[in-house]
Amino acid sequence: IARENDDSKRISIFCSACQQTIYPYHLLYHKKTHKALTLLGFASPQRKTDNKTLLAQRQKLISKLTKIPKYSETHRQKIDYSFEFLMDNHTPTSYCDLANINNPITFKEVNNSLIKALAICQDKNSTWQGDMEDRFIVLNNYGNRSDTCFLGLVDGSHGVTAAETVAAELPLLFLDQLAQTDSSYKKGKDEQQILDSFATVIKADYREKEKIFSEKPGNDKTNKTNTYEWIHKAYAKSFWRMDRLLRLGRNEVSKVRWSGCSVVTCLVERIPSEEADGTEEEERKHSENTTHSPSARTAKGVAGLLHIANIGNAHAVLCKNGKSHCLSKEHSTSNVSERERILQNGGNISINEPGGLVEGYLRTTRGLGHHGDPVLKRSVIPVPHTISVPIDDTCQFLILASNGLWEVLDYNEVLALTLTTFTRYLRMYESVQQNGTSPYVCQYLMPLTEDNLNDSKAIKDVQNGIEILYSNTDIIFCDKLASYAGQELLKTVSPVGSKPLPQFEEDTKTYPSNCKSQTAGRGRVTAETLYNNAASYVSEQLVKTALAAGSRDNITILIVLLNGCNKI
């Protein structure tokens, strides 16, 4: 943490390669330096190498290369590019002033006792992208079940059509599969009507192919080791059907290159506490139905479950006890097993990009859509990676993010940055309680509503002019302290006969920065508001960091604060 007044200048990243602390706007140059040094054959991640050593190493590599019978001109060019990059001795700018986030932060209320807060922050990355092709999914009381929600993030490519269709229809297809196995998942009339309309597309011959997802249950050992296999099959079948619906080409513009998308989804469900206290008879019945129940018995102390499915390069990372756990799999040409699968099935991978492109067009090896090109679609399959993970009070954060974040930061760097920004926000909040605060932290301590977040002028006013006066548990927002001289704004006890101070609640409107009422904006920051604002603060800083680090893709980050975050 360095500098004052602006978080984008204060936040730093711990490089996972060399263990150095790097500012986000230095990260792109820093990682390019690592890559160039590695390609030139330097084992350790050196930061400074004199020109004579670089020249000698380049000549040594080229000499070895020319002796190989099958001479690679491409590899020779990479050596020269790396050498020239290091010789130029690029000096990164001292600070890169970031533009405001194009899309406002979105709060989503989730009635789930496993989740303290949830926020989504997006940026189109207008420097490199013309359209915002990412979409997100947040469904509360999923399947008409309390303490169950469905989260998702869809990273569109070559158009937004597929992403929009998947965000609208995939949750319905998955719910339909869950309801067929577990009767506790209920479908509404409108949902059923939409599903019935798909029957004209999912015909008998297609259903015959789906039998692969409905194989007979395995032996007892299989059931015990993979209790939630039925959920994984439900995911696989819903992704399979979703891809079939995208073959219709609804709303597609191009006749050849149809849009596609990467997807990461998460079903969050709480395990009923009664299970641990049930009678022997209930336990026996429960064990008999283990294969078909999403609330199957788990280890003691486990509060809930995350059922993750991903396809493509959208990923989910869980922070547990301060350590990162990637819950998804990379489906791109950088994955060796994926490359082998494509090549063995007769596909082609070009070498004009790092890792290569499938049929010279696409980096992802799995995804939904891309039906306009039958040759490409032969290699890009709609098969998701699935996993079920128990969560308890040691689980702190869940992060779903599109490729715009992961192309510049790895999982450990994202985790370190999340912990840094979250603890920083808590320190700012504590400073308000103890010593008052500065205008700089005001925007995160005010209860924010969607209307307020859409008002860029109001936010700018807040950043530039608001002063916060703190007394006891009341935070008072006003514009110019001098204009209120002589007025008793800091009374912690209301005069007799006066109305009690209003408390901020979820539906409370945020007062504008130019407070015209003496008591306007006065209230208490509740725990719910604190965590909501903390989630928005962290998600925004992650987006800003990705932009500063040189991301060239749309960026969408969905962050979930789990119960364990209060122990940080």
PDB file of N, CA, C and O in Angstrom, residues 24-88:
ATOM      1  N   PRO A  24      -0.199  -2.288  -9.899  1.00  0.00           N
ATOM      2  CA  PRO A  24      -0.957  -2.842 -11.030  1.00  0.00           C
ATOM      3  C   PRO A  24      -0.526  -2.295 -12.384  1.00  0.00           C
ATOM      4  O   PRO A  24      -0.439  -3.027 -13.358  1.00  0.00           O
ATOM      5  N   TYR A  25      -0.237  -0.981 -12.462  1.00  0.00           N
ATOM      6  CA  TYR A  25       0.123  -0.379 -13.738  1.00  0.00           C
ATOM      7  C   TYR A  25       1.545  -0.734 -14.163  1.00  0.00           C
ATOM      8  O   TYR A  25       1.981  -0.358 -15.241  1.00  0.00           O
ATOM      9  N   HIS A  26       2.308  -1.447 -13.295  1.00  0.00           N
ATOM     10  CA  HIS A  26       3.622  -1.969 -13.672  1.00  0.00           C
ATOM     11  C   HIS A  26       3.541  -3.448 -14.046  1.00  0.00           C
ATOM     12  O   HIS A  26       4.529  -4.009 -14.522  1.00  0.00           O
ATOM     13  N   LEU A  27       2.407  -4.076 -13.791  1.00  0.00           N
ATOM     14  CA  LEU A  27       2.331  -5.530 -13.855  1.00  0.00           C
ATOM     15  C   LEU A  27       2.520  -6.068 -15.274  1.00  0.00           C
ATOM     16  O   LEU A  27       3.187  -7.090 -15.474  1.00  0.00           O
ATOM     17  N   LEU A  28       1.949  -5.398 -16.274  1.00  0.00           N
ATOM     18  CA  LEU A  28       2.070  -5.873 -17.646  1.00  0.00           C
ATOM     19  C   LEU A  28       3.534  -5.911 -18.076  1.00  0.00           C
ATOM     20  O   LEU A  28       4.019  -6.930 -18.600  1.00  0.00           O
ATOM     21  N   TYR A  29       4.249  -4.829 -17.842  1.00  0.00           N
ATOM     22  CA  TYR A  29       5.677  -4.789 -18.168  1.00  0.00           C
ATOM     23  C   TYR A  29       6.446  -5.819 -17.340  1.00  0.00           C
ATOM     24  O   TYR A  29       7.339  -6.505 -17.852  1.00  0.00           O
ATOM     25  N   HIS A  30       6.087  -5.946 -16.074  1.00  0.00           N
ATOM     26  CA  HIS A  30       6.771  -6.870 -15.168  1.00  0.00           C
ATOM     27  C   HIS A  30       6.655  -8.319 -15.650  1.00  0.00           C
ATOM     28  O   HIS A  30       7.643  -9.074 -15.690  1.00  0.00           O
ATOM     29  N   LYS A  31       5.450  -8.724 -16.053  1.00  0.00           N
ATOM     30  CA  LYS A  31       5.251 -10.099 -16.511  1.00  0.00           C
ATOM     31  C   LYS A  31       5.881 -10.335 -17.881  1.00  0.00           C
ATOM     32  O   LYS A  31       6.358 -11.435 -18.177  1.00  0.00           O
ATOM     33  N   LYS A  32       5.884  -9.319 -18.729  1.00  0.00           N
ATOM     34  CA  LYS A  32       6.567  -9.449 -20.011  1.00  0.00           C
ATOM     35  C   LYS A  32       8.065  -9.649 -19.805  1.00  0.00           C
ATOM     36  O   LYS A  32       8.711 -10.409 -20.543  1.00  0.00           O
ATOM     37  N   THR A  33       8.607  -8.989 -18.792  1.00  0.00           N
ATOM     38  CA  THR A  33      10.025  -9.157 -18.487  1.00  0.00           C
ATOM     39  C   THR A  33      10.304 -10.579 -18.030  1.00  0.00           C
ATOM     40  O   THR A  33      11.286 -11.204 -18.457  1.00  0.00           O
ATOM     41  N   HIS A  34       9.455 -11.113 -17.151  1.00  0.00           N
ATOM     42  CA  HIS A  34       9.599 -12.507 -16.727  1.00  0.00           C
ATOM     43  C   HIS A  34       9.574 -13.450 -17.925  1.00  0.00           C
ATOM     44  O   HIS A  34      10.403 -14.363 -18.042  1.00  0.00           O
ATOM     45  N   LYS A  35       8.633 -13.221 -18.821  1.00  0.00           N
ATOM     46  CA  LYS A  35       8.469 -14.102 -19.972  1.00  0.00           C
ATOM     47  C   LYS A  35       9.669 -14.024 -20.899  1.00  0.00           C
ATOM     48  O   LYS A  35      10.159 -15.053 -21.414  1.00  0.00           O
ATOM     49  N   ALA A  36      10.170 -12.816 -21.118  1.00  0.00           N
ATOM     50  CA  ALA A  36      11.324 -12.643 -22.000  1.00  0.00           C
ATOM     51  C   ALA A  36      12.572 -13.295 -21.418  1.00  0.00           C
ATOM     52  O   ALA A  36      13.337 -13.951 -22.125  1.00  0.00           O
ATOM     53  N   LEU A  37      12.781 -13.128 -20.114  1.00  0.00           N
ATOM     54  CA  LEU A  37      13.947 -13.734 -19.468  1.00  0.00           C
ATOM     55  C   LEU A  37      13.865 -15.258 -19.506  1.00  0.00           C
ATOM     56  O   LEU A  37      14.874 -15.943 -19.729  1.00  0.00           O
ATOM     57  N   THR A  38      12.661 -15.793 -19.292  1.00  0.00           N
ATOM     58  CA  THR A  38      12.485 -17.247 -19.335  1.00  0.00           C
ATOM     59  C   THR A  38      12.754 -17.789 -20.738  1.00  0.00           C
ATOM     60  O   THR A  38      13.411 -18.819 -20.909  1.00  0.00           O
ATOM     61  N   LEU A  39      12.277 -17.073 -21.766  1.00  0.00           N
ATOM     62  CA  LEU A  39      12.470 -17.534 -23.131  1.00  0.00           C
ATOM     63  C   LEU A  39      13.943 -17.493 -23.527  1.00  0.00           C
ATOM     64  O   LEU A  39      14.410 -18.317 -24.322  1.00  0.00           O
ATOM     65  N   LEU A  40      14.697 -16.552 -22.943  1.00  0.00           N
ATOM     66  CA  LEU A  40      16.132 -16.463 -23.230  1.00  0.00           C
ATOM     67  C   LEU A  40      16.950 -17.437 -22.398  1.00  0.00           C
ATOM     68  O   LEU A  40      18.174 -17.461 -22.511  1.00  0.00           O
ATOM     69  N   GLY A  41      16.277 -18.200 -21.539  1.00  0.00           N
ATOM     70  CA  GLY A  41      16.972 -19.261 -20.831  1.00  0.00           C
ATOM     71  C   GLY A  41      17.480 -18.922 -19.457  1.00  0.00           C
ATOM     72  O   GLY A  41      18.252 -19.694 -18.869  1.00  0.00           O
ATOM     73  N   PHE A  42      17.056 -17.793 -18.902  1.00  0.00           N
ATOM     74  CA  PHE A  42      17.470 -17.438 -17.540  1.00  0.00           C
ATOM     75  C   PHE A  42      16.566 -18.170 -16.556  1.00  0.00           C
ATOM     76  O   PHE A  42      15.343 -18.005 -16.576  1.00  0.00           O
ATOM     77  N   ALA A  43      17.168 -18.958 -15.678  1.00  0.00           N
ATOM     78  CA  ALA A  43      16.388 -19.811 -14.774  1.00  0.00           C
ATOM     79  C   ALA A  43      15.650 -18.996 -13.718  1.00  0.00           C
ATOM     80  O   ALA A  43      14.475 -19.202 -13.451  1.00  0.00           O
ATOM     81  N   SER A  44      16.337 -18.065 -13.081  1.00  0.00           N
ATOM     82  CA  SER A  44      15.726 -17.282 -12.006  1.00  0.00           C
ATOM     83  C   SER A  44      15.056 -16.052 -12.590  1.00  0.00           C
ATOM     84  O   SER A  44      15.489 -15.519 -13.617  1.00  0.00           O
ATOM     85  N   PRO A  45      13.980 -15.601 -11.957  1.00  0.00           N
ATOM     86  CA  PRO A  45      13.262 -14.409 -12.454  1.00  0.00           C
ATOM     87  C   PRO A  45      14.036 -13.135 -12.173  1.00  0.00           C
ATOM     88  O   PRO A  45      13.693 -12.336 -11.312  1.00  0.00           O
ATOM     89  N   GLN A  46      15.130 -12.929 -12.892  1.00  0.00           N
ATOM     90  CA  GLN A  46      15.970 -11.758 -12.675  1.00  0.00           C
ATOM     91  C   GLN A  46      15.265 -10.495 -13.129  1.00  0.00           C
ATOM     92  O   GLN A  46      14.539 -10.495 -14.112  1.00  0.00           O
ATOM     93  N   ARG A  47      15.548  -9.427 -12.448  1.00  0.00           N
ATOM     94  CA  ARG A  47      14.947  -8.149 -12.820  1.00  0.00           C
ATOM     95  C   ARG A  47      15.913  -7.304 -13.642  1.00  0.00           C
ATOM     96  O   ARG A  47      15.515  -6.548 -14.486  1.00  0.00           O
ATOM     97  N   LYS A  48      17.202  -7.447 -13.370  1.00  0.00           N
ATOM     98  CA  LYS A  48      18.174  -6.623 -14.071  1.00  0.00           C
ATOM     99  C   LYS A  48      19.260  -7.520 -14.658  1.00  0.00           C
ATOM    100  O   LYS A  48      19.875  -8.312 -13.947  1.00  0.00           O
ATOM    101  N   THR A  49      19.476  -7.380 -15.951  1.00  0.00           N
ATOM    102  CA  THR A  49      20.520  -8.137 -16.627  1.00  0.00           C
ATOM    103  C   THR A  49      21.230  -7.176 -17.572  1.00  0.00           C
ATOM    104  O   THR A  49      20.583  -6.467 -18.347  1.00  0.00           O
ATOM    105  N   ASP A  50      22.559  -7.120 -17.499  1.00  0.00           N
ATOM    106  CA  ASP A  50      23.295  -6.160 -18.325  1.00  0.00           C
ATOM    107  C   ASP A  50      23.238  -6.578 -19.792  1.00  0.00           C
ATOM    108  O   ASP A  50      23.001  -7.738 -20.140  1.00  0.00           O
ATOM    109  N   ASN A  51      23.497  -5.617 -20.659  1.00  0.00           N
ATOM    110  CA  ASN A  51      23.346  -5.828 -22.097  1.00  0.00           C
ATOM    111  C   ASN A  51      24.319  -6.868 -22.643  1.00  0.00           C
ATOM    112  O   ASN A  51      23.984  -7.615 -23.563  1.00  0.00           O
ATOM    113  N   LYS A  52      25.520  -6.933 -22.083  1.00  0.00           N
ATOM    114  CA  LYS A  52      26.498  -7.908 -22.565  1.00  0.00           C
ATOM    115  C   LYS A  52      26.020  -9.329 -22.299  1.00  0.00           C
ATOM    116  O   LYS A  52      26.149 -10.214 -23.149  1.00  0.00           O
ATOM    117  N   THR A  53      25.435  -9.542 -21.117  1.00  0.00           N
ATOM    118  CA  THR A  53      24.924 -10.876 -20.777  1.00  0.00           C
ATOM    119  C   THR A  53      23.763 -11.255 -21.686  1.00  0.00           C
ATOM    120  O   THR A  53      23.666 -12.401 -22.144  1.00  0.00           O
ATOM    121  N   LEU A  54      22.891 -10.296 -21.967  1.00  0.00           N
ATOM    122  CA  LEU A  54      21.760 -10.560 -22.854  1.00  0.00           C
ATOM    123  C   LEU A  54      22.228 -10.913 -24.261  1.00  0.00           C
ATOM    124  O   LEU A  54      21.722 -11.854 -24.892  1.00  0.00           O
ATOM    125  N   LEU A  55      23.203 -10.150 -24.766  1.00  0.00           N
ATOM    126  CA  LEU A  55      23.706 -10.397 -26.109  1.00  0.00           C
ATOM    127  C   LEU A  55      24.368 -11.764 -26.208  1.00  0.00           C
ATOM    128  O   LEU A  55      24.152 -12.506 -27.180  1.00  0.00           O
ATOM    129  N   ALA A  56      25.150 -12.119 -25.199  1.00  0.00           N
ATOM    130  CA  ALA A  56      25.829 -13.416 -25.198  1.00  0.00           C
ATOM    131  C   ALA A  56      24.815 -14.563 -25.149  1.00  0.00           C
ATOM    132  O   ALA A  56      24.970 -15.575 -25.845  1.00  0.00           O
ATOM    133  N   GLN A  57      23.765 -14.391 -24.345  1.00  0.00           N
ATOM    134  CA  GLN A  57      22.746 -15.439 -24.232  1.00  0.00           C
ATOM    135  C   GLN A  57      21.972 -15.586 -25.532  1.00  0.00           C
ATOM    136  O   GLN A  57      21.643 -16.708 -25.950  1.00  0.00           O
ATOM    137  N   ARG A  58      21.680 -14.471 -26.191  1.00  0.00           N
ATOM    138  CA  ARG A  58      20.962 -14.527 -27.472  1.00  0.00           C
ATOM    139  C   ARG A  58      21.786 -15.267 -28.518  1.00  0.00           C
ATOM    140  O   ARG A  58      21.266 -16.140 -29.242  1.00  0.00           O
ATOM    141  N   GLN A  59      23.064 -14.940 -28.609  1.00  0.00           N
ATOM    142  CA  GLN A  59      23.936 -15.589 -29.592  1.00  0.00           C
ATOM    143  C   GLN A  59      24.056 -17.085 -29.311  1.00  0.00           C
ATOM    144  O   GLN A  59      24.091 -17.907 -30.231  1.00  0.00           O
ATOM    145  N   LYS A  60      24.099 -17.440 -28.040  1.00  0.00           N
ATOM    146  CA  LYS A  60      24.198 -18.847 -27.650  1.00  0.00           C
ATOM    147  C   LYS A  60      22.955 -19.622 -28.083  1.00  0.00           C
ATOM    148  O   LYS A  60      23.047 -20.730 -28.626  1.00  0.00           O
ATOM    149  N   LEU A  61      21.775 -19.043 -27.855  1.00  0.00           N
ATOM    150  CA  LEU A  61      20.521 -19.708 -28.222  1.00  0.00           C
ATOM    151  C   LEU A  61      20.374 -19.839 -29.732  1.00  0.00           C
ATOM    152  O   LEU A  61      19.946 -20.887 -30.238  1.00  0.00           O
ATOM    153  N   ILE A  62      20.732 -18.783 -30.464  1.00  0.00           N
ATOM    154  CA  ILE A  62      20.607 -18.829 -31.923  1.00  0.00           C
ATOM    155  C   ILE A  62      21.585 -19.842 -32.512  1.00  0.00           C
ATOM    156  O   ILE A  62      21.273 -20.555 -33.477  1.00  0.00           O
ATOM    157  N   SER A  63      22.755 -19.919 -31.916  1.00  0.00           N
ATOM    158  CA  SER A  63      23.744 -20.898 -32.380  1.00  0.00           C
ATOM    159  C   SER A  63      23.217 -22.324 -32.224  1.00  0.00           C
ATOM    160  O   SER A  63      23.373 -23.164 -33.126  1.00  0.00           O
ATOM    161  N   LYS A  64      22.594 -22.597 -31.093  1.00  0.00           N
ATOM    162  CA  LYS A  64      22.010 -23.930 -30.875  1.00  0.00           C
ATOM    163  C   LYS A  64      20.855 -24.178 -31.832  1.00  0.00           C
ATOM    164  O   LYS A  64      20.689 -25.277 -32.367  1.00  0.00           O
ATOM    165  N   LEU A  65      20.066 -23.140 -32.067  1.00  0.00           N
ATOM    166  CA  LEU A  65      18.879 -23.278 -32.894  1.00  0.00           C
ATOM    167  C   LEU A  65      19.242 -23.599 -34.339  1.00  0.00           C
ATOM    168  O   LEU A  65      18.600 -24.432 -34.990  1.00  0.00           O
ATOM    169  N   THR A  66      20.276 -22.953 -34.858  1.00  0.00           N
ATOM    170  CA  THR A  66      20.657 -23.156 -36.263  1.00  0.00           C
ATOM    171  C   THR A  66      21.243 -24.545 -36.513  1.00  0.00           C
ATOM    172  O   THR A  66      21.316 -24.980 -37.673  1.00  0.00           O
ATOM    173  N   LYS A  67      21.659 -25.224 -35.456  1.00  0.00           N
ATOM    174  CA  LYS A  67      22.213 -26.569 -35.620  1.00  0.00           C
ATOM    175  C   LYS A  67      21.122 -27.650 -35.678  1.00  0.00           C
ATOM    176  O   LYS A  67      21.404 -28.797 -36.002  1.00  0.00           O
ATOM    177  N   ILE A  68      19.898 -27.259 -35.343  1.00  0.00           N
ATOM    178  CA  ILE A  68      18.789 -28.213 -35.386  1.00  0.00           C
ATOM    179  C   ILE A  68      18.373 -28.421 -36.840  1.00  0.00           C
ATOM    180  O   ILE A  68      18.198 -27.440 -37.583  1.00  0.00           O
ATOM    181  N   PRO A  69      18.191 -29.674 -37.271  1.00  0.00           N
ATOM    182  CA  PRO A  69      17.812 -29.932 -38.682  1.00  0.00           C
ATOM    183  C   PRO A  69      16.535 -29.210 -39.097  1.00  0.00           C
ATOM    184  O   PRO A  69      16.485 -28.601 -40.166  1.00  0.00           O
ATOM    185  N   LYS A  70      15.515 -29.280 -38.244  1.00  0.00           N
ATOM    186  CA  LYS A  70      14.262 -28.586 -38.539  1.00  0.00           C
ATOM    187  C   LYS A  70      14.296 -27.205 -37.898  1.00  0.00           C
ATOM    188  O   LYS A  70      13.873 -27.000 -36.774  1.00  0.00           O
ATOM    189  N   TYR A  71      14.829 -26.275 -38.639  1.00  0.00           N
ATOM    190  CA  TYR A  71      15.015 -24.921 -38.130  1.00  0.00           C
ATOM    191  C   TYR A  71      13.662 -24.212 -38.013  1.00  0.00           C
ATOM    192  O   TYR A  71      12.871 -24.210 -38.943  1.00  0.00           O
ATOM    193  N   SER A  72      13.405 -23.585 -36.832  1.00  0.00           N
ATOM    194  CA  SER A  72      12.141 -22.896 -36.578  1.00  0.00           C
ATOM    195  C   SER A  72      12.348 -21.391 -36.635  1.00  0.00           C
ATOM    196  O   SER A  72      12.950 -20.802 -35.729  1.00  0.00           O
ATOM    197  N   GLU A  73      11.856 -20.796 -37.698  1.00  0.00           N
ATOM    198  CA  GLU A  73      11.964 -19.343 -37.836  1.00  0.00           C
ATOM    199  C   GLU A  73      11.120 -18.624 -36.782  1.00  0.00           C
ATOM    200  O   GLU A  73      11.493 -17.543 -36.304  1.00  0.00           O
ATOM    201  N   THR A  74       9.996 -19.226 -36.430  1.00  0.00           N
ATOM    202  CA  THR A  74       9.120 -18.624 -35.414  1.00  0.00           C
ATOM    203  C   THR A  74       9.841 -18.521 -34.077  1.00  0.00           C
ATOM    204  O   THR A  74       9.766 -17.486 -33.392  1.00  0.00           O
ATOM    205  N   HIS A  75      10.535 -19.580 -33.694  1.00  0.00           N
ATOM    206  CA  HIS A  75      11.263 -19.557 -32.420  1.00  0.00           C
ATOM    207  C   HIS A  75      12.389 -18.534 -32.474  1.00  0.00           C
ATOM    208  O   HIS A  75      12.678 -17.850 -31.489  1.00  0.00           O
ATOM    209  N   ARG A  76      13.034 -18.388 -33.615  1.00  0.00           N
ATOM    210  CA  ARG A  76      14.089 -17.387 -33.787  1.00  0.00           C
ATOM    211  C   ARG A  76      13.521 -15.983 -33.590  1.00  0.00           C
ATOM    212  O   ARG A  76      14.129 -15.126 -32.936  1.00  0.00           O
ATOM    213  N   GLN A  77      12.325 -15.743 -34.123  1.00  0.00           N
ATOM    214  CA  GLN A  77      11.704 -14.432 -33.965  1.00  0.00           C
ATOM    215  C   GLN A  77      11.378 -14.146 -32.505  1.00  0.00           C
ATOM    216  O   GLN A  77      11.559 -13.011 -32.025  1.00  0.00           O
ATOM    217  N   LYS A  78      10.915 -15.162 -31.782  1.00  0.00           N
ATOM    218  CA  LYS A  78      10.600 -14.972 -30.365  1.00  0.00           C
ATOM    219  C   LYS A  78      11.852 -14.614 -29.564  1.00  0.00           C
ATOM    220  O   LYS A  78      11.798 -13.778 -28.653  1.00  0.00           O
ATOM    221  N   ILE A  79      12.953 -15.238 -29.895  1.00  0.00           N
ATOM    222  CA  ILE A  79      14.213 -14.918 -29.218  1.00  0.00           C
ATOM    223  C   ILE A  79      14.595 -13.469 -29.485  1.00  0.00           C
ATOM    224  O   ILE A  79      14.986 -12.723 -28.573  1.00  0.00           O
ATOM    225  N   ASP A  80      14.475 -13.047 -30.735  1.00  0.00           N
ATOM    226  CA  ASP A  80      14.836 -11.669 -31.091  1.00  0.00           C
ATOM    227  C   ASP A  80      13.909 -10.657 -30.422  1.00  0.00           C
ATOM    228  O   ASP A  80      14.360  -9.617 -29.923  1.00  0.00           O
ATOM    229  N   TYR A  81      12.603 -10.963 -30.404  1.00  0.00           N
ATOM    230  CA  TYR A  81      11.649 -10.047 -29.766  1.00  0.00           C
ATOM    231  C   TYR A  81      11.950  -9.911 -28.273  1.00  0.00           C
ATOM    232  O   TYR A  81      11.902  -8.795 -27.722  1.00  0.00           O
ATOM    233  N   SER A  82      12.241 -11.018 -27.624  1.00  0.00           N
ATOM    234  CA  SER A  82      12.552 -10.986 -26.185  1.00  0.00           C
ATOM    235  C   SER A  82      13.821 -10.193 -25.926  1.00  0.00           C
ATOM    236  O   SER A  82      13.889  -9.394 -24.978  1.00  0.00           O
ATOM    237  N   PHE A  83      14.811 -10.399 -26.761  1.00  0.00           N
ATOM    238  CA  PHE A  83      16.081  -9.672 -26.612  1.00  0.00           C
ATOM    239  C   PHE A  83      15.869  -8.171 -26.784  1.00  0.00           C
ATOM    240  O   PHE A  83      16.350  -7.359 -25.988  1.00  0.00           O
ATOM    241  N   GLU A  84      15.137  -7.792 -27.839  1.00  0.00           N
ATOM    242  CA  GLU A  84      14.898  -6.370 -28.086  1.00  0.00           C
ATOM    243  C   GLU A  84      14.076  -5.739 -26.966  1.00  0.00           C
ATOM    244  O   GLU A  84      14.319  -4.583 -26.583  1.00  0.00           O
ATOM    245  N   PHE A  85      13.107  -6.486 -26.432  1.00  0.00           N
ATOM    246  CA  PHE A  85      12.288  -5.956 -25.341  1.00  0.00           C
ATOM    247  C   PHE A  85      13.151  -5.646 -24.116  1.00  0.00           C
ATOM    248  O   PHE A  85      13.022  -4.582 -23.498  1.00  0.00           O
ATOM    249  N   LEU A  86      14.058  -6.558 -23.758  1.00  0.00           N
ATOM    250  CA  LEU A  86      14.905  -6.347 -22.588  1.00  0.00           C
ATOM    251  C   LEU A  86      15.972  -5.291 -22.838  1.00  0.00           C
ATOM    252  O   LEU A  86      16.334  -4.544 -21.928  1.00  0.00           O
ATOM    253  N   MET A  87      16.451  -5.188 -24.089  1.00  0.00           N
ATOM    254  CA  MET A  87      17.461  -4.179 -24.416  1.00  0.00           C
ATOM    255  C   MET A  87      16.884  -2.768 -24.406  1.00  0.00           C
ATOM    256  O   MET A  87      17.582  -1.809 -24.087  1.00  0.00           O
ATOM    257  N   ASP A  88      15.617  -2.657 -24.761  1.00  0.00           N
ATOM    258  CA  ASP A  88      14.989  -1.324 -24.785  1.00  0.00           C
ATOM    259  C   ASP A  88      14.884  -0.722 -23.402  1.00  0.00           C
ATOM    260  O   ASP A  88      14.704   0.491 -23.264  1.00  0.00           O
TER     261      ASP A  88
END
